[in-house]
Tab-separated table of C-alpha atoms in Angstrom:
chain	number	residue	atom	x	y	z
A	1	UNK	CA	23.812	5.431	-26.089
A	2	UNK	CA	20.933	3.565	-27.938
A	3	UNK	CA	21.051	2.521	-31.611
A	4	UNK	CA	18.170	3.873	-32.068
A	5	UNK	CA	18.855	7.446	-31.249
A	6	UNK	CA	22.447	7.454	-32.624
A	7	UNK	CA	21.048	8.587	-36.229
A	8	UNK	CA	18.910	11.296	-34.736
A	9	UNK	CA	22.004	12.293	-32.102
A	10	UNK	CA	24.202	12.381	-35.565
A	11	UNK	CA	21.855	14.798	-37.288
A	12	UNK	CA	21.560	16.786	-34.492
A	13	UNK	CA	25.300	17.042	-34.249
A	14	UNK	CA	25.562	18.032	-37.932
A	15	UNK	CA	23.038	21.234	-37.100
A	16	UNK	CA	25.179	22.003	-34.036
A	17	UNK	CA	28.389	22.112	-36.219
A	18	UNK	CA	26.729	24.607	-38.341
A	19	UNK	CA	26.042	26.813	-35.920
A	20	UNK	CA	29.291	26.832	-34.420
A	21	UNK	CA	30.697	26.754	-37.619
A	22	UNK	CA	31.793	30.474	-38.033
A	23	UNK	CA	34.062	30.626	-34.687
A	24	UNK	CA	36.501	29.405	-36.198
A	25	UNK	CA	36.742	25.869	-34.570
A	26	UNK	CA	36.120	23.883	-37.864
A	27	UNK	CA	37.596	23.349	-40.774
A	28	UNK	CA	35.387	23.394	-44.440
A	29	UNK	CA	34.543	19.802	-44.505
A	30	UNK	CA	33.007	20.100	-40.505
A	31	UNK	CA	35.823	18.840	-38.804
A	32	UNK	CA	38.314	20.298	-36.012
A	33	UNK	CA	41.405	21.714	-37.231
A	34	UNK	CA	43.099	21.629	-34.227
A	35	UNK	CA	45.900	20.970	-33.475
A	36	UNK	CA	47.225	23.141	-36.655
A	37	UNK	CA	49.907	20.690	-37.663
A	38	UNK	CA	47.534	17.969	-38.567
A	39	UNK	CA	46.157	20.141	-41.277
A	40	UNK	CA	49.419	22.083	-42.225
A	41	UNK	CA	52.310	19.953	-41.285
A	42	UNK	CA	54.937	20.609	-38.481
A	43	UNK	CA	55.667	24.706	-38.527
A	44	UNK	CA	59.205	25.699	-38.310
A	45	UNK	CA	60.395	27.789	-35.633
A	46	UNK	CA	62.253	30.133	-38.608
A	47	UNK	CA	58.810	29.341	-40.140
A	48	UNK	CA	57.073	33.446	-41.611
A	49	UNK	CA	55.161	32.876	-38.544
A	50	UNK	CA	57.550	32.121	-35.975
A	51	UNK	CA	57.261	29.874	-33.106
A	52	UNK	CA	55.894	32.745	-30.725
A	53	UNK	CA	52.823	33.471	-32.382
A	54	UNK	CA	52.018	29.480	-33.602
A	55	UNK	CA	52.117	28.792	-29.977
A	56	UNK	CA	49.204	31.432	-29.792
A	57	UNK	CA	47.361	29.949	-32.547
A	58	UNK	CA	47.551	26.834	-31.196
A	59	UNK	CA	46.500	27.822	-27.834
A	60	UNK	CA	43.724	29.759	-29.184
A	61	UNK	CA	42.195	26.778	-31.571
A	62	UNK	CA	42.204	24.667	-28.069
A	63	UNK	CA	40.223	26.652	-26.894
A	64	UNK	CA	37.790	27.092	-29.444
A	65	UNK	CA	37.757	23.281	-29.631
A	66	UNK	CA	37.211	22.849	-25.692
A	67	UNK	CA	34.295	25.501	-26.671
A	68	UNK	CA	32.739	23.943	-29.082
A	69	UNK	CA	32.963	20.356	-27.069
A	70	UNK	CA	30.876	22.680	-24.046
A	71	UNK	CA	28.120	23.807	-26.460
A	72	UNK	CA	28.144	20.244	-27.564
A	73	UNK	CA	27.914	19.155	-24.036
A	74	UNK	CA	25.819	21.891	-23.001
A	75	UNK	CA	22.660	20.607	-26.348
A	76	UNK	CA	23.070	17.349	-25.645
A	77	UNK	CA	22.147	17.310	-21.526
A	78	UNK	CA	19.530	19.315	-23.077
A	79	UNK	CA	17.713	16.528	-25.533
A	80	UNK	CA	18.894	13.338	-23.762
A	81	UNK	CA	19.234	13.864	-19.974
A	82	UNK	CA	20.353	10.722	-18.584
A	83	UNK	CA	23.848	10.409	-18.507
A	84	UNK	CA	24.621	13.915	-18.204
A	85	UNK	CA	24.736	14.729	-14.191
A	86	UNK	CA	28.032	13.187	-14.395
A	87	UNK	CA	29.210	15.005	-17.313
A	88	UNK	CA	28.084	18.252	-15.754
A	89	UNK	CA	29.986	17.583	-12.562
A	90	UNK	CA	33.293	16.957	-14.156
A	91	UNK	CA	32.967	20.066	-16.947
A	92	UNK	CA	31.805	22.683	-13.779
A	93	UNK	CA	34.994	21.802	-12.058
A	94	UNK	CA	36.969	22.117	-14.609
A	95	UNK	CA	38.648	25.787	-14.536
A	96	UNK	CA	36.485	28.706	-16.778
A	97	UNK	CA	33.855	25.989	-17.460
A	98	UNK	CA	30.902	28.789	-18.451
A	99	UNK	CA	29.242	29.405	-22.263
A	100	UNK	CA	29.006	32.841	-23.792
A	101	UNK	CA	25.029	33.767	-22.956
A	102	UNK	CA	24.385	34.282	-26.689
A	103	UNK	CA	25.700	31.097	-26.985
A	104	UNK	CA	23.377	29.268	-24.547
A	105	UNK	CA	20.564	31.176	-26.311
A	106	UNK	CA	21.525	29.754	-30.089
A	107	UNK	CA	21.824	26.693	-28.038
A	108	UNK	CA	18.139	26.522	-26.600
A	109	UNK	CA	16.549	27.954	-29.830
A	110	UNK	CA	18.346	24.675	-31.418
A	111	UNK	CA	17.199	22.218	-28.655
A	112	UNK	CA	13.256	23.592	-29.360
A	113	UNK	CA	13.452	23.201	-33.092
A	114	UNK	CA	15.019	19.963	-32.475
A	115	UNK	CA	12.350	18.766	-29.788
A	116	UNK	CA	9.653	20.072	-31.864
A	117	UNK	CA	9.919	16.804	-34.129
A	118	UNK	CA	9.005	14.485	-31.296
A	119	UNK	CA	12.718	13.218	-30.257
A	120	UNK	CA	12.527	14.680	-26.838
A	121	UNK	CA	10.360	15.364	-24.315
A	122	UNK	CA	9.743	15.672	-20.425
A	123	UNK	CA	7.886	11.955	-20.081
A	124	UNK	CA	11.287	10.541	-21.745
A	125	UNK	CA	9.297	8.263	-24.279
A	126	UNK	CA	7.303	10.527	-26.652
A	127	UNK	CA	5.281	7.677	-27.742
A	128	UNK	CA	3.306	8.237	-25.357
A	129	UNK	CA	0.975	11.738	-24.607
A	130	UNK	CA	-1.632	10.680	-22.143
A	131	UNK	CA	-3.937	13.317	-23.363
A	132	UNK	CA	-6.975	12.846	-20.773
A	133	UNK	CA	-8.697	15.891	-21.347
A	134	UNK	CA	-8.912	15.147	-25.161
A	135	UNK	CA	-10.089	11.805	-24.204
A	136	UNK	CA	-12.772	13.542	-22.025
A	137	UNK	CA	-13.521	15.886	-24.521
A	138	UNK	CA	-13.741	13.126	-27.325
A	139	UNK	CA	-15.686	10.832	-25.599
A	140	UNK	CA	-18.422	13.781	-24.425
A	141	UNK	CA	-18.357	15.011	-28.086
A	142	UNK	CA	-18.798	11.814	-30.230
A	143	UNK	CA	-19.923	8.805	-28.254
A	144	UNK	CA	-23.200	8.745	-28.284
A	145	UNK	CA	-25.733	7.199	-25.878
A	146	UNK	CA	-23.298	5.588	-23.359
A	147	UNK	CA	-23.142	7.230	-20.158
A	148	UNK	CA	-21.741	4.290	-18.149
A	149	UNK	CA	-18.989	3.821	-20.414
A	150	UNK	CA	-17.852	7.463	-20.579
A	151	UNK	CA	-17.521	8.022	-16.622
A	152	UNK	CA	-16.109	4.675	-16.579
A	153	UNK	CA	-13.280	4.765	-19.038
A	154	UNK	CA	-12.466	8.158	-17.809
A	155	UNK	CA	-11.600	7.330	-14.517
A	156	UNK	CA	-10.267	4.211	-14.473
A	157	UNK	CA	-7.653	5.080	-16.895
A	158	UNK	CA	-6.929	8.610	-15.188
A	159	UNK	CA	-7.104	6.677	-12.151
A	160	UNK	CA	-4.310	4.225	-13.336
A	161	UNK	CA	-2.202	6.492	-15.175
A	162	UNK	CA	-1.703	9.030	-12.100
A	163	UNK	CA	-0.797	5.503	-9.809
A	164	UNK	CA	2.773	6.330	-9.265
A	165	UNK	CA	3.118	2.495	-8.671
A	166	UNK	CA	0.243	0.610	-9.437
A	167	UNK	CA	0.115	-3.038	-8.535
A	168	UNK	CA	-1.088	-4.950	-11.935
A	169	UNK	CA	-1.748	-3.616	-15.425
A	170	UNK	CA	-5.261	-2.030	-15.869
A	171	UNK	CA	-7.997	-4.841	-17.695
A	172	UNK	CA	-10.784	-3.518	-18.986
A	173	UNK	CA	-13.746	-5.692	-20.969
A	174	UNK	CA	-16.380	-4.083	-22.944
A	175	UNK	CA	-19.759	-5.640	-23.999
A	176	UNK	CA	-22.202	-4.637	-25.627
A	177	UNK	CA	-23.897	-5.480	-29.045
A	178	UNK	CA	-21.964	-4.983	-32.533
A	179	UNK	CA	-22.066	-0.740	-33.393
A	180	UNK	CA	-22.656	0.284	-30.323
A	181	UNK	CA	-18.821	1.922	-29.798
A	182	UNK	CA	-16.475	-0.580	-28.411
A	183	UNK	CA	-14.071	-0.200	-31.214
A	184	UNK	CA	-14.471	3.518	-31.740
A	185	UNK	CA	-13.766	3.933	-27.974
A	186	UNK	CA	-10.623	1.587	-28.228
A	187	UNK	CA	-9.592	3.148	-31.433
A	188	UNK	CA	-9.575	6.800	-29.209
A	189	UNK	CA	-7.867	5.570	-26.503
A	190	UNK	CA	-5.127	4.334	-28.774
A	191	UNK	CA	-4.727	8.296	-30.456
A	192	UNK	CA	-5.210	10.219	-27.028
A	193	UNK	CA	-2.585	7.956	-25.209
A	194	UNK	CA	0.078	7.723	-28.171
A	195	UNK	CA	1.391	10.106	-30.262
A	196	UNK	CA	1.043	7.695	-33.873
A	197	UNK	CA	-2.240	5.694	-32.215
A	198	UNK	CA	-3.106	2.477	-33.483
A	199	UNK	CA	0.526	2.689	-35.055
A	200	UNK	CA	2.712	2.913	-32.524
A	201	UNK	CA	4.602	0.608	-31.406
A	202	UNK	CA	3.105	0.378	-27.812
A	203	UNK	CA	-0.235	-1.031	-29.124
A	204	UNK	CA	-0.511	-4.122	-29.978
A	205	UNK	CA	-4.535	-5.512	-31.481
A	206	UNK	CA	-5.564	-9.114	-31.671
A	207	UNK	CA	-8.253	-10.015	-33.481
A	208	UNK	CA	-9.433	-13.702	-32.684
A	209	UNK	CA	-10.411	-14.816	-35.473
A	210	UNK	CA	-7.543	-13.772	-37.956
A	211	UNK	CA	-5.048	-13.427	-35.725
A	212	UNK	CA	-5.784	-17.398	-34.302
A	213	UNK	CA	-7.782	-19.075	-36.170
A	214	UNK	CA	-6.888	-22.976	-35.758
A	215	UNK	CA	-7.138	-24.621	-32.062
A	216	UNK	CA	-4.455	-27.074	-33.723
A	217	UNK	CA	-2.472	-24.652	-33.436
A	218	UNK	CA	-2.713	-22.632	-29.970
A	219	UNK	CA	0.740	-24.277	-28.833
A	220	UNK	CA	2.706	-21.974	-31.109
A	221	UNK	CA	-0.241	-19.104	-30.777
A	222	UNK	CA	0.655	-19.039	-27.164
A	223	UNK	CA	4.345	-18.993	-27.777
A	224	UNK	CA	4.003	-15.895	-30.034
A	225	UNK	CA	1.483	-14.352	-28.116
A	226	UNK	CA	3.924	-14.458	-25.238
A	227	UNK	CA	6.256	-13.202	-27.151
A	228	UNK	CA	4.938	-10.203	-28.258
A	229	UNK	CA	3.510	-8.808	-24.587
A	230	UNK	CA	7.112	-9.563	-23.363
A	231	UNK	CA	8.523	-7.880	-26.332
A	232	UNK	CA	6.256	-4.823	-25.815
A	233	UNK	CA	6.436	-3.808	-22.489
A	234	UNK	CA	10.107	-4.456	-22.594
A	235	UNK	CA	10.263	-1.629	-25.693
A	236	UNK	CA	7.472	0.421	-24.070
A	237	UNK	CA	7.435	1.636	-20.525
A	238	UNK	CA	3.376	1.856	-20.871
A	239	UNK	CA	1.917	-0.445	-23.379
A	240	UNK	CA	-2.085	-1.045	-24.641
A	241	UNK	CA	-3.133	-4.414	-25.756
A	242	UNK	CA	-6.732	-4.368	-27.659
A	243	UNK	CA	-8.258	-7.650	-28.015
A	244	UNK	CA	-11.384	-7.618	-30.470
A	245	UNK	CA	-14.355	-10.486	-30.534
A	246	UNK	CA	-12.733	-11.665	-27.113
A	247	UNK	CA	-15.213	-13.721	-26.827
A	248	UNK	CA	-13.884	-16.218	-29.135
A	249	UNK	CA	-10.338	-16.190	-27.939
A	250	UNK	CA	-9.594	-19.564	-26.673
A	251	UNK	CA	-9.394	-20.593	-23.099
A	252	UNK	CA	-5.770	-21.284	-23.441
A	253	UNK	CA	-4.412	-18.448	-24.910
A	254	UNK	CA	-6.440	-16.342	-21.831
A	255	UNK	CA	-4.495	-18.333	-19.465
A	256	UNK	CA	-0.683	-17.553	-21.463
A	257	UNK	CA	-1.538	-13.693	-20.824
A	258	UNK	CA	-2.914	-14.291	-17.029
A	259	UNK	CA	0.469	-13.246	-15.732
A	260	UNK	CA	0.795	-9.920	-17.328
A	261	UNK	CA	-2.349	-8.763	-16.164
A	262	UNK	CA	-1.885	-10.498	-12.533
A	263	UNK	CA	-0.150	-8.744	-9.714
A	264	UNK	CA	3.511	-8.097	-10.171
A	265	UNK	CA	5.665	-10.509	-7.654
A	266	UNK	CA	8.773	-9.692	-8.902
A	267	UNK	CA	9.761	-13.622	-9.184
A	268	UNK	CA	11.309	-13.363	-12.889
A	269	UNK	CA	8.164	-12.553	-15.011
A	270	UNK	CA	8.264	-9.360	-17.158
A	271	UNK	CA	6.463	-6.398	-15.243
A	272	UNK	CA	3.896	-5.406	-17.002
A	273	UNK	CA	2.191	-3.028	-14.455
A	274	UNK	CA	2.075	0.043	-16.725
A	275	UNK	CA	0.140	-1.990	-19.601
A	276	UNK	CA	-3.198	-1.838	-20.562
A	277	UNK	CA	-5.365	-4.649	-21.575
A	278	UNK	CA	-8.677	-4.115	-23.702
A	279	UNK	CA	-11.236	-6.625	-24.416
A	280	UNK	CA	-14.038	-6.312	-26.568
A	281	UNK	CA	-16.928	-8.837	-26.889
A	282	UNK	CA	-20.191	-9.230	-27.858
A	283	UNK	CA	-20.796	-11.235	-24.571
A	284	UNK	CA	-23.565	-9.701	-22.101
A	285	UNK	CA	-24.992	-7.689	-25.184
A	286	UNK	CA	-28.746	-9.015	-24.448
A	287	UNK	CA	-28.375	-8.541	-20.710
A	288	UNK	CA	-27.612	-5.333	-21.232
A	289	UNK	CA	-29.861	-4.914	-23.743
A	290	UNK	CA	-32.430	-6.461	-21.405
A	291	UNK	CA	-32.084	-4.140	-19.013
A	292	UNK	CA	-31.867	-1.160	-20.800
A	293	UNK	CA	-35.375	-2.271	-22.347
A	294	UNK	CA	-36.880	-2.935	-18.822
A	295	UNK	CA	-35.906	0.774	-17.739
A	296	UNK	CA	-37.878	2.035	-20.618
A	297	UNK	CA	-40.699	0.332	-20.568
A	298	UNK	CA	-40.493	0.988	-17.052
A	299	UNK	CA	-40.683	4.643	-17.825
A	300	UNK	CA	-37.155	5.822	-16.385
A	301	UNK	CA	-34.518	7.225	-18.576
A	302	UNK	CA	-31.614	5.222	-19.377
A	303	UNK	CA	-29.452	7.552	-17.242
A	304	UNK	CA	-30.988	6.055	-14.249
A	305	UNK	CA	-29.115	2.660	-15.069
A	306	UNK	CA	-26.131	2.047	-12.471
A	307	UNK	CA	-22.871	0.521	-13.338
A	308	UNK	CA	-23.624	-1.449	-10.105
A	309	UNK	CA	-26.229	-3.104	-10.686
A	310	UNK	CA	-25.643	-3.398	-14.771
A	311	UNK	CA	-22.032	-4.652	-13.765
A	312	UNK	CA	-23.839	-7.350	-11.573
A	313	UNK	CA	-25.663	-8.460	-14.113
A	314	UNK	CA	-23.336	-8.795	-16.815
A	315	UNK	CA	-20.701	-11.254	-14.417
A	316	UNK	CA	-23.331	-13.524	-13.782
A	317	UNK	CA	-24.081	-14.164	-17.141
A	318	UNK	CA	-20.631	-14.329	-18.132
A	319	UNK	CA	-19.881	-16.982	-15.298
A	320	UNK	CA	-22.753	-19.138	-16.229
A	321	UNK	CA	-21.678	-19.119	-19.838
A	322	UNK	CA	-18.732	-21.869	-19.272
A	323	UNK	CA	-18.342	-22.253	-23.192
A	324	UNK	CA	-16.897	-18.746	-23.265
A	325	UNK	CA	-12.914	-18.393	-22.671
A	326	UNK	CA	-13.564	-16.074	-19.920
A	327	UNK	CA	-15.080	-18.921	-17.289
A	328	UNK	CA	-13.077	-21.452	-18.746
A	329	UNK	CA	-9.824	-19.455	-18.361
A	330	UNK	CA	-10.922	-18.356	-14.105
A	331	UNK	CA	-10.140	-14.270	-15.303
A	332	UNK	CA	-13.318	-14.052	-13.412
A	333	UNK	CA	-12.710	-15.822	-10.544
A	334	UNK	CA	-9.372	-14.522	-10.244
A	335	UNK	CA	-10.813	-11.154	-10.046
A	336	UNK	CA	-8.549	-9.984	-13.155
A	337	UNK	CA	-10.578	-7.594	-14.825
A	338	UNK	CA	-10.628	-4.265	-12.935
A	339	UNK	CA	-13.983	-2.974	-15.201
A	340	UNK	CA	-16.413	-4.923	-17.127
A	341	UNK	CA	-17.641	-1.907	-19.098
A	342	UNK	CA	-21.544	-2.189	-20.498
A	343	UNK	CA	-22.324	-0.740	-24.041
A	344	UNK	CA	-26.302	0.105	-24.202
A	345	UNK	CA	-27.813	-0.681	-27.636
A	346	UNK	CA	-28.323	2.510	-29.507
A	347	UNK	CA	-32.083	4.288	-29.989
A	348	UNK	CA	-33.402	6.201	-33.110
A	349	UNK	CA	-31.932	9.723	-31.500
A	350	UNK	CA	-28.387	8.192	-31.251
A	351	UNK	CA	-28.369	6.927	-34.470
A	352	UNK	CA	-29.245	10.338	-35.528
A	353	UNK	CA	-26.647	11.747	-33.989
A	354	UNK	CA	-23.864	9.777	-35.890
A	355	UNK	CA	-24.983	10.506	-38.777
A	356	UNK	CA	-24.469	13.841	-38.057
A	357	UNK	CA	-20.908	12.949	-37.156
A	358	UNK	CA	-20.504	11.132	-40.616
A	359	UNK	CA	-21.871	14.292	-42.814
A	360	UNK	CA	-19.503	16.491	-40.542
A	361	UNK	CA	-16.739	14.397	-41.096
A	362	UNK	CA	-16.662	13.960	-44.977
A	363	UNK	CA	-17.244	18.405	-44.528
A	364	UNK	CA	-20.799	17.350	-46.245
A	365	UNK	CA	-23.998	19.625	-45.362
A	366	UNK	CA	-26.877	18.268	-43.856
A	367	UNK	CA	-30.769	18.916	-43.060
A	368	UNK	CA	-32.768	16.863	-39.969
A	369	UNK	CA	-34.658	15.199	-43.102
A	370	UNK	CA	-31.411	13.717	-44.493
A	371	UNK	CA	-30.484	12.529	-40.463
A	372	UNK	CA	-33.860	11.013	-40.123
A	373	UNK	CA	-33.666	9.161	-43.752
A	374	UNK	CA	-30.534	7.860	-42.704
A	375	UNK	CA	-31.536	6.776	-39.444
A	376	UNK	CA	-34.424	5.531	-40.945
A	377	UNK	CA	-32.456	3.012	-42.888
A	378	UNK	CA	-31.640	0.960	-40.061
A	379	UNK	CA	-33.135	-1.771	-38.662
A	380	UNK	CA	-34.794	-1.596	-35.001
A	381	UNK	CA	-35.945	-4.317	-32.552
A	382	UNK	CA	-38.075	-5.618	-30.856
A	383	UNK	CA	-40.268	-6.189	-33.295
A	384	UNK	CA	-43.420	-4.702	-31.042
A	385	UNK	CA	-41.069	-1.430	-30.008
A	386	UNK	CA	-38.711	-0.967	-32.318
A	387	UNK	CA	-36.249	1.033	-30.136
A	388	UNK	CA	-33.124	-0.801	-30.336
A	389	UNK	CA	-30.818	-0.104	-33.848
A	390	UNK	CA	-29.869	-4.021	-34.562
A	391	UNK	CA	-26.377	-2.743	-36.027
A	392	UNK	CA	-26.131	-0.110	-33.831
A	393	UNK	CA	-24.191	3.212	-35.394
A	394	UNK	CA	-22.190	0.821	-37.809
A	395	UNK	CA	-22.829	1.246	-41.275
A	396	UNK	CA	-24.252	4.643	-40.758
A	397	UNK	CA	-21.110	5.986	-42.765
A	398	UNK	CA	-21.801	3.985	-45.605
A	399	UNK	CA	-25.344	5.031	-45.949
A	400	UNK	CA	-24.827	8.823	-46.331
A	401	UNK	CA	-23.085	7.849	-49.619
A	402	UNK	CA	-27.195	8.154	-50.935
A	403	UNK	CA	-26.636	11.585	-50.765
A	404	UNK	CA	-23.350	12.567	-52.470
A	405	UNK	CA	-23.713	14.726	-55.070
């Protein structure tokens, strides 16, 4: 048995021994009384009772304390299955090994309550929820103006999660300009594939900057870093790693975390096949942005872009970049990450749109005049279009504080 689940198997315990508590089996500090003598001292056999019906009592306390150890037995299997086949074998040959049916029914009104609270479930770790369809539904509902990275996201972590063995731990590296959603989408991956989010204990985020800021360092940044992945996916059967502003993550430290994202070869290294690793960067942002542009001056909807052919164009920028970790560190070449996931810059409807979201989430009213003076507020390039928000949605938040009462 764990340490960690010996306090929750203790109060558990402590609920079943109130329940049983009226048949009899346990004495008024929660305790079995049996055998008698241990409570009352040794009964003479010219004793008021007489040795005849001790014996009885006796025999009849046994067998409430064989009961009680069955309903014990019985709750347990119940919340913590592994161990138990065993146990069930031995008790089912055992002679008269059955529970009273109203007992098994106290019994699996106690296991709900008790698995109600999150200590048991049918995945084993309930950490973890994998709630797709919310993610879907999330993703549809409040990220606006990114087709690509919708359909993407979607499916390649469906994809990966319904692998029954997958071969290397799903990478994923989103570009795009600052505002544009990379942390919002990271942020609702986190709280759609863990029950506590950004909290738990299976996501770990890096931030380059704060988390490693001196290159005089990276010896001992590596170390840790090491550390903590092996740590991780040790403590969590499926784990999420978010690194933000990627792009300034040294070259080094890329090439300490290659082997948890490579292929598993079972030659000593931790396997990490059931993690996820998330990179965000601000790398690609004007191809994309390029692109995105040339489709509408073009006259064709953004929808029209392909991941293809946006996907194509954001590696070859990010290969001819060799000041950026990613060339310097051959995750490219190595064919490492799975998706490079494109971020368009935001337009004037889009903006719109989250501020919507921000009125909506504060329970504030709104009118299209107050959307359009918020939107309004933001800067938008090129200069000669103005189409592009320069900060994208962020900020957007802030600026509905103008009309608080």
């Amino acid at each position: 048995m764990g340490q960690g689940r010996l306090p929750a198997r203790l109060g558990l315990a402590c609920c079943l021994l109130l329940l049983l508590g009226g048949s009899g089996g346990l004495g008024s500090r929660g305790t079995p009384r049996g055998p008698w003598e241990e409570e009352q001292g040794p009964v003479a056999e010219g004793g008021p009772w007489g040795r005849a019906r001790y014996e009885a009592v006796k025999k009849h306390l046994g067998a409430v304390g064989a009961l009680s150890k069955q309903y014990w037995q019985y709750l347990a299997c119940k919340v913590w299955q592994e161990g138990c086949k065993e146990e069930e074998e031995e008790s089912s040959h055992s002679p008269g090994w059955s529970l009273p049916v109203v007992g098994q029914d106290y019994l699996e009104i106690l296991s709900a309550w008790y698995c109600s609270f999150g200590k048991c479930c049918k995945t084993g770790d309930c950490r973890i929820v994998n709630n797709i369809t919310g993610l879907e539904a999330d993703l549809n509902g409040q990220l606006h103006g990114q087709h690509l990275a919708k359909e993407v996201i979607v499916r390649a972590v469906q994809g990966f999660l319904q692998s029954p063995q997958p071969q290397k731990a799903l990478v994923l590296s989103f570009h795009g300009w600052s505002g544009t959603g990379k942390n919002f989408v990271a942020r609702m991956l986190a709280s759609h594939l863990y029950r506590d989010g950004l909290k738990s204990e299976c996501v770990r985020v890096f931030i380059s900057l704060f988390h490693f800021p001196h290159h005089k360092y990276m010896d001992s940044y590596k170390a840790q870093l090491k550390k903590q992945i092996s740590e991780t996916v040790q403590l969590c059967k499926q784990s999420l790693f978010i690194f933000d502003e990627a792009e300034k993550l040294h070259f080094r430290l890329l090439d300490a975390i290659k082997p948890f994202m490579a292929r598993y070869d079972n030659k000593g290294q931790v396997d990490s096949r059931r993690s996820i690793f998330l990179f965000l960067s601000n790398l690609g942002g004007n191809t994309i942005n390029e692109v995105t542009l040339d489709f509408w001056r073009a006259g064709r909807a953004r929808e029209e872009i392909s991941m293809e052919f946006l996907e194509q164009q954001l590696r070859l920028e990010l290969l001819e970049r060799a000041e950026n970790g990613y060339a310097r560190s051959h995750l490219l070449e190595e064919n490492l990450i799975d998706f490079f996931v494109p971020f368009l810059p935001l337009e004037y409807h889009h903006v719109k749109l989250c501020a919507r979201d921000a009125f909506l989430a504060r329970g504030l009213p709104y009118t299209e005049a107050a959307l359009d003076e918020v939107a309004g507020m933001m800067v938008f390039v090129p200069k000669e279009e103005k189409l592009f928000s320069a900060q994208g949605c962020k900020s957007v938040s802030q600026r509905i504080n103008y009309f608080l009462p």
